[in-house]
Coordinates of C-alpha atoms in Angstrom, one line a residue:
X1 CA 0.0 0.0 0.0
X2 CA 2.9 2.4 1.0
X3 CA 4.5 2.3 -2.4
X4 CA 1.2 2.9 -4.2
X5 CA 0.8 5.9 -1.9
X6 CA 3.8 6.9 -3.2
X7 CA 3.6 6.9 -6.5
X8 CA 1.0 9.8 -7.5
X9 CA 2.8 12.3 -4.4
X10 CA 5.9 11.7 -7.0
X11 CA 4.2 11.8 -10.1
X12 CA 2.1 15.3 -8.8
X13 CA 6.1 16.2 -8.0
X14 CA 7.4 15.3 -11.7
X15 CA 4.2 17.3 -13.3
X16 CA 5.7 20.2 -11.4
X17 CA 9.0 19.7 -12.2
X18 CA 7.9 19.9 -16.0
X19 CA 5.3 22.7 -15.7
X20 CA 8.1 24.4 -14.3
X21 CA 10.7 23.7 -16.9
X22 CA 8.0 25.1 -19.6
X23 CA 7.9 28.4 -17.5
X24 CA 11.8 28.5 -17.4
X25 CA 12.3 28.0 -21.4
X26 CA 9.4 30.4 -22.0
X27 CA 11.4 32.9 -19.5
X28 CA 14.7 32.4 -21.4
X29 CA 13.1 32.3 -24.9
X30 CA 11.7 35.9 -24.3
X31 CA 14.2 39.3 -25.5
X32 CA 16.6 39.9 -23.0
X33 CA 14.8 43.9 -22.3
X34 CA 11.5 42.0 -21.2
X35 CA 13.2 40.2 -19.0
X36 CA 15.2 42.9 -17.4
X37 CA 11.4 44.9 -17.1
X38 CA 10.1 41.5 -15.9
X39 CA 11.9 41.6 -12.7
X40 CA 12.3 45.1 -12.2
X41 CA 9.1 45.6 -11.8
X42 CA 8.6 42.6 -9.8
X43 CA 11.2 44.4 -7.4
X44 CA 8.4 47.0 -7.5
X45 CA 6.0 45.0 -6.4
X46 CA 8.0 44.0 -2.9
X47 CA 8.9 48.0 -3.1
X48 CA 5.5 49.0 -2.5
X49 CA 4.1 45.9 -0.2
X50 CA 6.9 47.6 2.3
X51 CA 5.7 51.0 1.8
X52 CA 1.9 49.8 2.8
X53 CA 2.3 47.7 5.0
X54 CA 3.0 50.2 7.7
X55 CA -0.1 52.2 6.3
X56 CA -2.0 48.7 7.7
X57 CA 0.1 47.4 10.7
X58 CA -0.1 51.3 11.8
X59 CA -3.6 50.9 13.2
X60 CA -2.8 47.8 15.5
X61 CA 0.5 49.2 16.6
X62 CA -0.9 52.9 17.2
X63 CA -3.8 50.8 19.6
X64 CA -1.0 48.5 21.3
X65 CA 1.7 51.5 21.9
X66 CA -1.1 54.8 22.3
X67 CA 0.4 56.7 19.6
X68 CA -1.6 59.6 18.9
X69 CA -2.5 61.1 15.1
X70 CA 0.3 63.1 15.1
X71 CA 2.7 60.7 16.2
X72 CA 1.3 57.8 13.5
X73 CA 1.6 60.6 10.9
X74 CA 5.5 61.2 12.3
X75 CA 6.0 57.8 12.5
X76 CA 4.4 57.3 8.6
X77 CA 6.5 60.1 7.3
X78 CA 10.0 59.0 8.1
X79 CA 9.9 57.1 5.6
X80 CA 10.7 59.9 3.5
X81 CA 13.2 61.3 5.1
X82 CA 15.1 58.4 3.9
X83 CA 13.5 58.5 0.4
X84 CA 14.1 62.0 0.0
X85 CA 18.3 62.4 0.6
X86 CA 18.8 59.0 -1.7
X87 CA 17.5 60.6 -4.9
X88 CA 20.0 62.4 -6.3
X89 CA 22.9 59.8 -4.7
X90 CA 20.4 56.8 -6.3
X91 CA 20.8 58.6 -10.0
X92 CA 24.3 59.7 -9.9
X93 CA 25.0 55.8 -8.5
X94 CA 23.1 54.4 -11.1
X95 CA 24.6 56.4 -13.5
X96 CA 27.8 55.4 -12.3
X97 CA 27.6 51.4 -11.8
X98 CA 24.5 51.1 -13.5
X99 CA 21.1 49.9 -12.8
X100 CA 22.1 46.3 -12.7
X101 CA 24.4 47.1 -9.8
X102 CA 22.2 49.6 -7.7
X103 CA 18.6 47.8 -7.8
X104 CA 19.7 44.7 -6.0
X105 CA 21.9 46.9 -3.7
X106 CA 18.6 48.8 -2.8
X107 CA 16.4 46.1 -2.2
X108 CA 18.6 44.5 -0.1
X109 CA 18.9 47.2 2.4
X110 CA 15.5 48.2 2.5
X111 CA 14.6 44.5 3.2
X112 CA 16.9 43.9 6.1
X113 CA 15.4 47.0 7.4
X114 CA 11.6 46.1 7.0
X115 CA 12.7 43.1 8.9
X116 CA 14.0 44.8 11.6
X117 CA 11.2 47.1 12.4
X118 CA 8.9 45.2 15.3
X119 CA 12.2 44.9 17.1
X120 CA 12.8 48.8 16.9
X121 CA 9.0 49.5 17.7
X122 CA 9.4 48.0 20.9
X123 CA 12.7 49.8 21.6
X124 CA 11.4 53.6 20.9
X125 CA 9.7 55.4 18.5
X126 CA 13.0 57.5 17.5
X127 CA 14.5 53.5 16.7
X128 CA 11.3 53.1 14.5
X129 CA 11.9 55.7 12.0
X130 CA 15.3 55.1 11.7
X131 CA 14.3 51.8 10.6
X132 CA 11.6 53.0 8.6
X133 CA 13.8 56.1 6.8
X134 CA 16.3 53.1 5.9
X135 CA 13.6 51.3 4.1
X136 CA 12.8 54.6 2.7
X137 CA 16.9 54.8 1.8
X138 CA 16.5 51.2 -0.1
X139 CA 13.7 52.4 -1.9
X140 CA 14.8 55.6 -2.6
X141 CA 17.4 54.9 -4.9
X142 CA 15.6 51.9 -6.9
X143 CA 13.6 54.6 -9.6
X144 CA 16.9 55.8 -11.0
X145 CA 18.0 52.2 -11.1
X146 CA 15.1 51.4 -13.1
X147 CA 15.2 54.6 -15.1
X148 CA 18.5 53.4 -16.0
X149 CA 17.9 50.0 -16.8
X150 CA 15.0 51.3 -19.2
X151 CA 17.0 54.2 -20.9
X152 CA 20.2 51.2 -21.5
X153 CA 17.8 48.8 -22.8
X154 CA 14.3 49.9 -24.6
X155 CA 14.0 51.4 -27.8
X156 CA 11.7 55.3 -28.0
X157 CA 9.1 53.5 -29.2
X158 CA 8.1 51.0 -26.1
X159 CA 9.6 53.4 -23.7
X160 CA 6.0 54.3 -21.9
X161 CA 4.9 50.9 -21.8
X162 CA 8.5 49.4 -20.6
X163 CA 7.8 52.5 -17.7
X164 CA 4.4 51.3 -17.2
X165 CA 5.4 47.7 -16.6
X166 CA 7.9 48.8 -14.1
X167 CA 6.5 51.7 -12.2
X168 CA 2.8 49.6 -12.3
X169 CA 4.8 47.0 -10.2
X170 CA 4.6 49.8 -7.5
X171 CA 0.3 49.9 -8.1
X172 CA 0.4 45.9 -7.8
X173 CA 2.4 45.9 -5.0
X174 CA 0.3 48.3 -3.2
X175 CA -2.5 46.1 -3.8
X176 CA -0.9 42.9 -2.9
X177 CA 0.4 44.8 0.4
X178 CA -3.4 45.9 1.3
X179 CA -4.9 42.6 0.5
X180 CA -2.0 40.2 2.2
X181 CA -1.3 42.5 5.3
X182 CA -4.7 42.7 7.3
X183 CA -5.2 39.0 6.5
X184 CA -1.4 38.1 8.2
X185 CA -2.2 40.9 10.9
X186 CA -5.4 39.3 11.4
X187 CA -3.4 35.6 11.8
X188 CA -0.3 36.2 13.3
X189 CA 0.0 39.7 14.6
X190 CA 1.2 42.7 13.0
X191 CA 5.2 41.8 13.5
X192 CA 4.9 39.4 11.2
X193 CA 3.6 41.9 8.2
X194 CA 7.2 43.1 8.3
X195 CA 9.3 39.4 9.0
X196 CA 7.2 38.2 5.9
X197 CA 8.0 41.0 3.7
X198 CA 11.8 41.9 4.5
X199 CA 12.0 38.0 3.7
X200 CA 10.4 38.1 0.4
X201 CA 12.8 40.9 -0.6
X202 CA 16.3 39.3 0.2
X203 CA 15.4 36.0 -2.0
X204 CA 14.4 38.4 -4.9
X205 CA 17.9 40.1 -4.5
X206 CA 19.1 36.5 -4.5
X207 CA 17.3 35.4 -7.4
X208 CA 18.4 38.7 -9.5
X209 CA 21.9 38.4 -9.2
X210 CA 22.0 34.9 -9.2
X211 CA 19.8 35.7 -13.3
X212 CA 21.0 39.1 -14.3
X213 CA 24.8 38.9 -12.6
X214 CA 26.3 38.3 -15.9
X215 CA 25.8 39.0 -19.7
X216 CA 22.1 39.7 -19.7
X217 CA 22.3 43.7 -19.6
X218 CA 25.2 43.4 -22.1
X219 CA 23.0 41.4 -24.3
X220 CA 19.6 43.5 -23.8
X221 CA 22.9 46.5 -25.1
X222 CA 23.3 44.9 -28.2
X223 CA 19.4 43.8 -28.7
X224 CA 19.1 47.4 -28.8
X225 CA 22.0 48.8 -30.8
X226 CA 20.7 46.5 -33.3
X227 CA 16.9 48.1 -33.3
X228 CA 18.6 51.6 -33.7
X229 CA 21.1 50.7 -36.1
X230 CA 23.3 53.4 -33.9
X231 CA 25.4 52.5 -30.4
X232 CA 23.3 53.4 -27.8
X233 CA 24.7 56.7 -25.8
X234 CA 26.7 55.7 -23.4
X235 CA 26.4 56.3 -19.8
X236 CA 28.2 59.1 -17.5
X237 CA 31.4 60.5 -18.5
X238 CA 33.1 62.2 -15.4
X239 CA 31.5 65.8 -16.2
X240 CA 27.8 65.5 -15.1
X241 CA 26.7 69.4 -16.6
X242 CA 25.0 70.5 -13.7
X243 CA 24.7 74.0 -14.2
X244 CA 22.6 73.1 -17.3
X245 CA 20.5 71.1 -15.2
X246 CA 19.8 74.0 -12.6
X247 CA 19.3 76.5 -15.4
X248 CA 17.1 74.3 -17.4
X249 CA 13.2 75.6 -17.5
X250 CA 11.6 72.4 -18.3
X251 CA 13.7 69.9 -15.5
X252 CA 12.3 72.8 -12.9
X253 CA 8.4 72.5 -13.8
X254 CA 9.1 68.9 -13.5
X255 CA 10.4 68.4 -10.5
X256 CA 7.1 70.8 -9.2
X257 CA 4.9 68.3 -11.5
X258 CA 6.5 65.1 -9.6
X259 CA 6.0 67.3 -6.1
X260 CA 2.4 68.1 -6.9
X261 CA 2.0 64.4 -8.0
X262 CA 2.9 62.7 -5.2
X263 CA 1.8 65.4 -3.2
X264 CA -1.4 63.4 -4.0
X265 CA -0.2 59.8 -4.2
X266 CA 2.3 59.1 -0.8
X267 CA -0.6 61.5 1.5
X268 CA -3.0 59.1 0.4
X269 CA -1.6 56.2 0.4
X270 CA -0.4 56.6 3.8
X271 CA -3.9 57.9 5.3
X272 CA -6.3 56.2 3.4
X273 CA -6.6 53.1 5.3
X274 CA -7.3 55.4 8.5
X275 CA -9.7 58.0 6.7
X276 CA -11.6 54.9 5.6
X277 CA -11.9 53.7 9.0
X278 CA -11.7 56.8 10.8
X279 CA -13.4 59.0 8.0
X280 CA -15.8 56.7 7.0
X281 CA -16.2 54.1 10.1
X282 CA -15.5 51.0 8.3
X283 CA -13.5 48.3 10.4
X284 CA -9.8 47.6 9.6
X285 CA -10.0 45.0 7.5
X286 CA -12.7 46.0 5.1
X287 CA -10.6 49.8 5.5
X288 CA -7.4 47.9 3.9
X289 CA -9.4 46.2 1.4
X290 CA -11.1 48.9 -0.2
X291 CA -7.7 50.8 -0.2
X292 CA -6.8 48.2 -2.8
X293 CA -9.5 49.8 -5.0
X294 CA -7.5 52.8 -6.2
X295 CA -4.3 51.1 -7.4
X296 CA -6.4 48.4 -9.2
X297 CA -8.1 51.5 -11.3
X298 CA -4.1 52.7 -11.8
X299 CA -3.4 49.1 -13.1
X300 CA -6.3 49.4 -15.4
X301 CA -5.6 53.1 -16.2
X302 CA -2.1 52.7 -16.8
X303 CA -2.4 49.5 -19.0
X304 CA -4.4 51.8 -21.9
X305 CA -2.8 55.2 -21.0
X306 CA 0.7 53.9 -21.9
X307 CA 0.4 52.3 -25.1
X308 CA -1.6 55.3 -26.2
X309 CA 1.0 57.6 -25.3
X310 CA 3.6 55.2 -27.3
X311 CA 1.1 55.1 -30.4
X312 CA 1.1 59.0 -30.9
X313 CA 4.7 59.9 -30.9
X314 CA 4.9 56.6 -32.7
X315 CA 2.6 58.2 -35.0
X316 CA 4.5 61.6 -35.3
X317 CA 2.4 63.7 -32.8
X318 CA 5.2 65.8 -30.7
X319 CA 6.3 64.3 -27.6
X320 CA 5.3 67.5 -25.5
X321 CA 1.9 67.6 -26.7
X322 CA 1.5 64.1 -25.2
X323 CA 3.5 64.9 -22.3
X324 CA 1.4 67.5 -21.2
X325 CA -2.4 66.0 -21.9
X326 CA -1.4 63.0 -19.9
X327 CA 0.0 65.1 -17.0
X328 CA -3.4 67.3 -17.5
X329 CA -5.9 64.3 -17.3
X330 CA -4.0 62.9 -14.6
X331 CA -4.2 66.1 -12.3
X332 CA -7.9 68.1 -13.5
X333 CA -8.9 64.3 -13.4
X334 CA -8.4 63.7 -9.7
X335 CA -9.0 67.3 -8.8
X336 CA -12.8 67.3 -10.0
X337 CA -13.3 63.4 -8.1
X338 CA -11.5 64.8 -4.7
X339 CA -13.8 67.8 -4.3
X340 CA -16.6 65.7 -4.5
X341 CA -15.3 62.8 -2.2
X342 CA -14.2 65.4 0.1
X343 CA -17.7 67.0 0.3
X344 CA -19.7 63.6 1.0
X345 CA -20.4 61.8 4.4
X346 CA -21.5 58.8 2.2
X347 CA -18.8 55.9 2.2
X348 CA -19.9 54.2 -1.5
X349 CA -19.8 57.6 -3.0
X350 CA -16.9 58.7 -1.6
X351 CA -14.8 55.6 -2.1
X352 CA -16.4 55.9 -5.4
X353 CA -14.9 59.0 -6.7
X354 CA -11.1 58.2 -4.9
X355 CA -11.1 55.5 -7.3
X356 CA -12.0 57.0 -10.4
X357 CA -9.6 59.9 -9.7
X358 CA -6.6 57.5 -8.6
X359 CA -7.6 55.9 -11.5
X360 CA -7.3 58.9 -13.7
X361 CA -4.2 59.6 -11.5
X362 CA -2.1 57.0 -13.4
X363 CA -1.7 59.3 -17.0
X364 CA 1.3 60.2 -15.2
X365 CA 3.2 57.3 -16.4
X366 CA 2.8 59.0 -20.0
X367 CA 3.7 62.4 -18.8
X368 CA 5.7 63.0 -15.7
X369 CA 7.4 59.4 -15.5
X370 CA 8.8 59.4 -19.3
X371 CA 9.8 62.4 -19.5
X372 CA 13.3 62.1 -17.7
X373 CA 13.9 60.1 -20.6
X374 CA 12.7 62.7 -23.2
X375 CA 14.5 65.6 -21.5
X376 CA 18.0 63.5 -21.9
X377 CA 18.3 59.9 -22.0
X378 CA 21.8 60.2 -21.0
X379 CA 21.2 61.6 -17.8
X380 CA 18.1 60.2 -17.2
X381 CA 18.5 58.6 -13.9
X382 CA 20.2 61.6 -12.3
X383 CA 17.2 63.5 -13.7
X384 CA 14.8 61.5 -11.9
X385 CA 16.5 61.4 -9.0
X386 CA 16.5 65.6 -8.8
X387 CA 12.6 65.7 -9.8
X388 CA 12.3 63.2 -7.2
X389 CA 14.0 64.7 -4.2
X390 CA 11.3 67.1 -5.3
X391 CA 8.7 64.7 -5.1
X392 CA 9.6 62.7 -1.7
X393 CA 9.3 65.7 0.3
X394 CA 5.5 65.6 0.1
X395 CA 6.0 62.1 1.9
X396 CA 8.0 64.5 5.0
X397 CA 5.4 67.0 5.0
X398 CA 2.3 66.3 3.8
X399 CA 2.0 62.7 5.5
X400 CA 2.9 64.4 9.0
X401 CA 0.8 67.6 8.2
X402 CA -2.3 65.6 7.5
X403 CA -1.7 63.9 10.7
X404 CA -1.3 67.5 12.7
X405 CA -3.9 69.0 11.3
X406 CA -6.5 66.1 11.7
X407 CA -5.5 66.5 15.0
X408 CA -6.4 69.9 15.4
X409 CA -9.7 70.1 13.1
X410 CA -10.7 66.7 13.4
X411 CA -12.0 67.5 9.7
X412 CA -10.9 65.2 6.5
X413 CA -11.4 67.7 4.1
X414 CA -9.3 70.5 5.8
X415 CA -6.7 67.8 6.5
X416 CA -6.4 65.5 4.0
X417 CA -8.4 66.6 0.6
X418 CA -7.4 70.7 0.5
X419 CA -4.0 70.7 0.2
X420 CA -4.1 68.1 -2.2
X421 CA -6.2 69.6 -4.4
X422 CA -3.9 73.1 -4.5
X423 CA -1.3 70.8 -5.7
X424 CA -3.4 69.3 -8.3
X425 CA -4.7 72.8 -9.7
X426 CA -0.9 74.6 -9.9
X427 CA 0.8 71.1 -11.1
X428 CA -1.2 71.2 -14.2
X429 CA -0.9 75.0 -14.6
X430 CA 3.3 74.8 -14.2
X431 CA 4.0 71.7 -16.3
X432 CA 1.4 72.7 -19.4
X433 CA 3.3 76.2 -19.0
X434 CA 7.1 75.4 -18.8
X435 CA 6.8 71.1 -19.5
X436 CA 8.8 69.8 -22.4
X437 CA 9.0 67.0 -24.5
X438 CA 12.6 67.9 -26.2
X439 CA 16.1 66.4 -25.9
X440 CA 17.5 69.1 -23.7
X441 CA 21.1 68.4 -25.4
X442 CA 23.0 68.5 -21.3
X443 CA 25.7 66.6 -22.9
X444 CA 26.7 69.0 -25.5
X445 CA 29.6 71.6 -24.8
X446 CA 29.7 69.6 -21.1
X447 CA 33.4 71.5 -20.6
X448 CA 31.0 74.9 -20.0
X449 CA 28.7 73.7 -17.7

């Protein structure tokens, strides 16, 4: 009887062990650049369950250590303040060892420090945000990575949808996070939201170097010298033109445009679950999972939006005229669904409208996202990372300010929904003003700058 027993456990093994060769030749039959977008934006995906899952675990921990509104927000924002000073060392890294070098680096350290955050928590709050603002560190310095990564190995033509791929990883990881971490919470208390995670981040930065440690980005080079029938620009030469950088009009209304958008995206993304609990009076769970509802619209958005945008420049309309109707539906968008959630006392209608504007939100990956690349995709990643030192300060101020002010007013529209909606109004205004969709040149003349 034993050996008949046997015999299907090790056949249901050897079906497995097939199925999974099929996904492995399917994965190594496919162009070197999808790979190399393939698991970037899976490293996007861990990026953003980190982020979130404090936004979830905060409730239980608030309740077991007393924190107030003000100290949650504190504790929310310091995140950022390890975001924020990695931008513009992330690009200038990235630009220096390259993408391939820089993204496992940064998921590495933010994972070891997700993993450490219960044990800091019970320590002190101080112990907490250090822990937190070196997961915001890891993080910080993963968009250039990935802007350089892109700008090394996709063509003009696919650049928004290579973006989209990556940068939605963010969208499904936020979704993932909100579905996965009240359920764990729920199961096996809210330390383990963070064991779980940090874990799940160290075998991807196993797995990647382990798959992309050798010729793969060389390979994804040469894919793509051969699809422009030119060498691709190479990377940093030791004269980064920096004065053309502060002087340049267009790399100014952008890093505004990336303030103004996340002004939007990190406030809420932090608060929602609590506003929807708080706000609204749902309970925590049903709180986190209807805070999965406005990155599933982004998914949806960004999956349309992106092609579209790569269809009409491939179609000869000028890159700055898409640029800026992307960046405008995704800020008058929002702006129009935010005044009317933020006038309502009705939870359907109000988690209605977040949606559709988060939704709407997600245009950005045509216009403010691929735009570092239009502006120079030589310099790129350090580009992104000055736009975004820009746009992680709305993570330092806004996140805590929301929490301040609720405190004081008790009201969500003061707190949460006004500011946000200046941002929205004067982003669209600056970037369909001063935005552009031209090669900038940086690199000509560099001995000047």
């Amino acid at each position: 009887g034993a050996t008949k027993g046997n015999r299907s456990p090790a056949k249901r093994v050897g079906a497995l062990q097939a199925r999974t060769r099929e996904v492995e030749s399917w994965w190594e039959g496919l162009p070197a650049r999808y790979r190399i977008v393939g698991a970037t934006s899976l490293a996007f995906v861990i990026c953003n369950m980190d982020k979130v899952n404090m936004s979830v675990a905060i409730l239980p921990m608030a309740s077991e250590y007393g924190w107030s509104a003000g100290t949650a927000g504190i504790i929310q924002s310091s995140f950022f303040w390890g975001y924020a000073v990695s931008q513009l060392p992330g690009g200038w890294l990235a630009s220096k060892f390259t993408g391939k070098v820089v993204l496992p680096a940064g998921v590495l350290l933010w994972s070891l420090a997700t993993a450490l955050i219960p044990q800091a928590a019970d320590k002190a709050v101080l112990l907490l945000c250090l822990a937190r603002a070196l997961v915001g560190l890891g993080e910080g310095i993963s968009p250039a990575a990935a802007t350089d990564l892109i700008s090394r190995v996709v063509p003009i033509t696919e650049r928004s949808r290579a973006t989209a791929v990556v940068f939605g990883g963010l969208n499904a990881g936020s979704v993932l996070g909100l579905i996965v971490a009240p359920f764990v919470i729920n199961q096996f208390g809210w330390e383990s939201v963070f064991y779980g995670f940090g874990a799940l981040g160290i075998l991807w930065a196993a797995w990647y170097v382990v798959s992309f440690g050798g010729s793969e980005l060389k390979k994804a080079e040469n894919e793509l010298e051969k699809y422009n029938g030119t060498p691709t620009e190479k990377k940093i030469e030791q004269n980064v033109p920096w004065g053309k950088f502060i002087r340049s009009r267009p790399l100014w209304a952008l890093a505004y445009t990336h303030f103004c958008n996340n002004w939007t995206g990190f406030v809420l993304l932090a608060w929602m679950p609590t506003y929807f609990s708080s706000g609204l009076g749902l309970d925590l769970k049903n709180a986190s999972l209807l805070s999965i509802l406005p990155p599933v619209a982004s998914i949806a958005t960004s999956s349309f939006a992106a092609p579209m945008a790569d269809k009409l420049i491939a179609e000869g309309k000028p890159v700055t005229l898409v640029r800026k109707a992307a960046k405008a539906i995704a800020f008058l968008g929002p702006a129009v669904c935010m005044t009317i959630t933020a006038s309502t006392e009705d939870p359907t209608t109000a988690i209605s409208f977040l949606t559709v504007g988060l939704g709407l939100s997600a245009f950005s990956i045509s216009g403010l996202y691929s735009n570092h690349a239009d502006l120079s995709p030589r310099y790129s990643s350090i580009l992104l990372g000055f736009t975004n030192t820009a746009g992680a300060t709305p993570g330092i101020i806004g996140v805590s300010l929301t929490g301040l002010l609720l405190d004081k007013t008790d009201n969500w529209a003061i707190s949460l929904f006004g500011p946000m909606l200046f941002f929205q109004i004067t982003g669209a205004l600056i970037f369909s003003i001063f935005g552009s969709g031209e090669n900038q040149r940086f690199n000509e003349d560099t001995k000047n700058a």
